[in-house]
Short mmCIF file of C-alpha atoms and ligand atoms in Angstrom, two decimals:
data_model
loop_
_atom_site.label_atom_id
_atom_site.label_comp_id
_atom_site.label_asym_id
_atom_site.label_seq_id
_atom_site.Cartn_x
_atom_site.Cartn_y
_atom_site.Cartn_z
CA UNK A 30 23.74 29.79 -37.16
CA UNK A 31 24.62 26.07 -37.37
CA UNK A 32 27.52 24.76 -36.59
CA UNK A 33 28.89 21.65 -38.24
CA UNK A 34 31.14 19.64 -35.89
CA UNK A 35 31.68 15.86 -35.65
CA UNK A 36 30.21 14.77 -32.14
CA UNK A 37 32.94 12.14 -32.21
CA UNK A 38 35.73 14.68 -32.51
CA UNK A 39 34.66 17.00 -29.74
CA UNK A 40 33.90 14.52 -26.78
CA UNK A 41 36.83 13.71 -24.61
CA UNK A 42 37.24 10.93 -22.30
CA UNK A 43 36.33 11.20 -18.60
CA UNK A 44 40.16 10.82 -17.79
CA UNK A 45 40.85 13.88 -20.29
CA UNK A 46 38.13 16.16 -18.58
CA UNK A 47 39.65 15.00 -15.16
CA UNK A 48 43.09 16.09 -16.49
CA UNK A 49 41.79 19.29 -17.50
CA UNK A 50 40.13 19.73 -14.08
CA UNK A 51 43.19 19.16 -12.07
CA UNK A 52 45.35 21.00 -14.81
CA UNK A 53 42.99 24.08 -13.87
CA UNK A 54 43.05 23.42 -10.08
CA UNK A 55 39.39 22.79 -10.27
CA UNK A 56 39.94 19.26 -8.69
CA UNK A 57 42.52 19.32 -6.05
CA UNK A 58 44.24 16.16 -4.05
CA UNK A 59 45.48 16.56 -0.50
CA UNK A 60 43.51 16.68 2.62
CA UNK A 61 40.75 19.13 3.17
CA UNK A 62 38.43 20.65 5.72
CA UNK A 63 34.79 20.81 4.45
CA UNK A 64 32.55 23.15 5.48
CA UNK A 65 30.44 20.26 6.57
CA UNK A 66 33.30 19.79 9.15
CA UNK A 67 33.72 16.46 7.32
CA UNK A 68 37.58 15.74 6.02
CA UNK A 69 38.28 14.70 2.37
CA UNK A 70 41.17 13.72 0.19
CA UNK A 71 39.83 15.71 -2.88
CA UNK A 72 37.89 18.99 -3.32
CA UNK A 73 36.48 20.21 -6.31
CA UNK A 74 35.69 23.90 -7.27
CA UNK A 75 34.23 24.21 -10.91
CA UNK A 76 34.65 27.89 -11.12
CA UNK A 77 38.26 27.33 -11.54
CA UNK A 78 38.06 25.43 -15.03
CA UNK A 79 35.61 27.53 -16.13
CA UNK A 80 37.77 30.80 -15.54
CA UNK A 81 39.41 29.84 -18.75
CA UNK A 82 37.09 30.40 -21.56
CA UNK A 83 38.74 27.93 -24.10
CA UNK A 84 38.42 25.22 -21.33
CA UNK A 85 34.82 26.16 -20.75
CA UNK A 86 34.33 25.73 -24.71
CA UNK A 87 36.00 22.17 -24.49
CA UNK A 88 33.83 21.23 -21.46
CA UNK A 89 30.54 22.84 -23.46
CA UNK A 90 31.46 20.98 -26.77
CA UNK A 91 31.28 17.48 -24.75
CA UNK A 92 28.11 18.14 -23.44
CA UNK A 93 26.58 19.89 -26.79
CA UNK A 94 27.90 16.56 -28.65
CA UNK A 95 25.44 14.62 -26.67
CA UNK A 96 22.36 16.84 -27.51
CA UNK A 97 23.25 17.98 -31.08
CA UNK A 98 20.46 16.25 -32.80
CA UNK A 99 17.69 16.87 -30.37
CA UNK A 100 16.55 20.13 -32.15
CA UNK A 101 17.41 21.96 -28.90
CA UNK A 102 16.18 25.73 -29.04
CA UNK A 103 17.47 27.20 -25.67
CA UNK A 104 19.88 26.06 -23.10
CA UNK A 105 19.25 26.91 -19.60
CA UNK A 106 20.89 26.56 -16.23
CA UNK A 107 20.59 27.87 -12.56
CA UNK A 108 22.42 30.76 -11.31
CA UNK A 109 25.42 30.72 -10.56
CA UNK A 110 26.91 27.48 -11.46
CA UNK A 111 24.74 27.23 -14.54
CA UNK A 112 25.29 30.59 -16.15
CA UNK A 113 28.51 29.93 -17.83
CA UNK A 114 27.74 26.36 -18.51
CA UNK A 115 24.54 27.15 -20.56
CA UNK A 116 26.32 29.91 -22.22
CA UNK A 117 29.01 27.85 -23.67
CA UNK A 118 26.74 25.15 -24.44
CA UNK A 119 24.21 27.26 -26.26
CA UNK A 120 27.29 28.61 -28.22
CA UNK A 121 28.16 25.23 -29.20
CA UNK A 122 24.82 24.33 -30.06
CA UNK A 123 24.16 27.81 -31.95
CA UNK A 124 21.11 28.53 -29.70
CA UNK A 125 20.17 31.11 -26.79
CA UNK A 126 21.38 30.67 -23.31
CA UNK A 127 19.06 31.69 -19.91
CA UNK A 128 19.62 31.31 -16.34
CA UNK A 129 16.99 30.92 -13.45
CA UNK A 130 17.52 32.65 -10.13
CA UNK A 131 15.80 32.28 -6.74
CA UNK A 132 13.75 35.13 -6.03
CA UNK A 133 12.60 34.89 -1.94
CA UNK A 134 13.97 31.23 -2.12
CA UNK A 135 11.64 30.19 -5.13
CA UNK A 136 13.67 29.39 -8.70
CA UNK A 137 12.15 31.59 -11.62
CA UNK A 138 13.11 33.53 -14.60
CA UNK A 139 14.09 37.09 -14.18
CA UNK A 140 15.21 39.81 -16.24
CA UNK A 141 12.66 39.67 -18.93
CA UNK A 142 13.72 36.12 -19.96
CA UNK A 143 10.59 33.96 -21.05
CA UNK A 144 9.99 30.45 -22.95
CA UNK A 145 7.72 29.58 -25.37
CA UNK A 146 5.04 27.03 -25.16
CA UNK A 147 6.56 23.91 -27.18
CA UNK A 148 10.26 25.33 -26.89
CA UNK A 149 12.71 22.80 -26.88
CA UNK A 150 15.09 23.24 -23.85
CA UNK A 151 18.31 21.72 -22.64
CA UNK A 152 18.79 22.00 -18.92
CA UNK A 153 22.58 22.28 -17.85
CA UNK A 154 24.26 22.81 -14.48
CA UNK A 155 28.16 22.42 -13.41
CA UNK A 156 27.99 19.88 -10.61
CA UNK A 157 24.91 18.15 -9.09
CA UNK A 158 25.35 16.32 -5.71
CA UNK A 159 21.40 15.66 -5.23
CA UNK A 160 19.93 17.13 -8.32
CA UNK A 161 17.88 19.79 -6.54
CA UNK A 162 18.43 22.94 -8.35
CA UNK A 163 18.13 20.99 -11.85
CA UNK A 164 14.96 19.52 -10.64
CA UNK A 165 13.71 23.30 -9.87
CA UNK A 166 14.84 24.49 -13.12
CA UNK A 167 12.92 21.81 -14.87
CA UNK A 168 9.91 22.67 -12.94
CA UNK A 169 10.34 26.47 -14.29
CA UNK A 170 10.60 24.83 -17.95
CA UNK A 171 7.40 23.30 -17.54
CA UNK A 172 5.54 25.97 -16.05
CA UNK A 173 6.16 27.79 -19.23
CA UNK A 174 4.96 24.55 -20.97
CA UNK A 175 8.29 24.33 -22.75
CA UNK A 176 9.75 20.88 -23.46
CA UNK A 177 12.61 19.96 -21.46
CA UNK A 178 14.66 17.65 -23.52
CA UNK A 179 17.62 16.44 -21.56
CA UNK A 180 19.99 17.66 -18.61
CA UNK A 181 23.77 18.11 -19.28
CA UNK A 182 26.23 17.85 -16.32
CA UNK A 183 29.88 18.88 -16.18
CA UNK A 184 30.26 16.71 -12.99
CA UNK A 185 27.82 14.23 -11.39
CA UNK A 186 28.41 13.66 -7.87
CA UNK A 187 25.24 11.61 -7.14
CA UNK A 188 27.00 8.57 -7.40
CA UNK A 189 24.55 7.80 -10.24
CA UNK A 190 21.57 7.82 -7.93
CA UNK A 191 19.73 10.72 -9.76
CA UNK A 192 16.96 10.15 -12.67
CA UNK A 193 15.36 13.19 -13.99
CA UNK A 194 12.98 11.16 -16.00
CA UNK A 195 14.97 12.66 -19.06
CA UNK A 196 18.15 11.52 -20.99
CA UNK A 197 20.99 12.72 -19.11
CA UNK A 198 24.53 13.31 -19.97
CA UNK A 199 27.52 13.95 -17.83
CA UNK A 200 31.43 14.59 -18.67
CA UNK A 201 32.41 13.17 -15.46
CA UNK A 202 31.22 11.07 -12.59
CA UNK A 203 32.86 11.72 -9.31
CA UNK A 204 32.62 10.31 -5.87
CA UNK A 205 34.74 12.44 -3.16
CA UNK A 206 34.54 10.40 -0.06
CA UNK A 207 34.17 12.52 3.08
CA UNK A 208 35.23 11.03 6.71
CA UNK A 209 34.25 12.38 10.13
CA UNK A 210 37.33 14.09 11.69
CA UNK A 211 38.11 11.25 14.06
CA UNK A 212 37.73 8.64 11.42
CA UNK A 213 39.83 10.71 8.78
CA UNK A 214 42.84 8.39 7.53
CA UNK A 215 44.58 11.52 6.45
CA UNK A 216 44.50 12.99 9.94
CA UNK A 217 45.92 9.48 10.89
CA UNK A 218 48.92 10.00 8.90
CA UNK A 219 49.06 13.55 10.36
CA UNK A 220 48.59 15.26 6.75
CA UNK A 221 48.21 18.61 7.04
CA UNK A 222 44.69 19.75 6.43
CA UNK A 223 43.44 22.96 4.29
CA UNK A 224 40.47 24.91 4.43
CA UNK A 225 39.56 25.47 0.70
CA UNK A 226 39.43 28.97 -0.12
CA UNK A 227 41.05 30.25 3.12
CA UNK A 228 44.46 30.50 1.42
CA UNK A 229 46.29 29.97 -1.53
CA UNK A 230 46.37 26.57 -2.67
ZN1 ZN B 320 41.43 14.64 8.01
#
């Protein structure tokens, strides 16, 4: 099944993608207590935007547009964040979708999933902060002697520091500044802090 879509029509601007995240409460502005103990003025939870299939499809079309002419045969992402992204990007490209999982800490293909030598594979993920999971998926792809063609990311939080040695596309580049509690400018303004996930926000 081939899709005939004009890539230029399906790729939104980073600002438009950010609007979609804000509208979905996937990106919150305020004063947050992070699990690291640090504080921040923004909080991101990709699952919030992916809960709406039509919005997930819009995001996936954007990534697919960057790799449409690359002969991609399979899209793969790490569980859990990469599962929906792989599925929607695969739908946009007309390919199959796989996901990797950790077993005893080791990233691998399970459930009878397999890749063929020479198969052209696109690796996707929802958010990267260090790119560690993507590197593990790339290693799995190479173990099967398949060919990683590129990396597609919804939100790149690495600050542009990551290099997978492959073409990479991201929809949004986001730097969320985190502060030590005693140096937090929001605490200084006595803005009440919220622990994400602990109450309805
Ligand atoms: Zn604070």
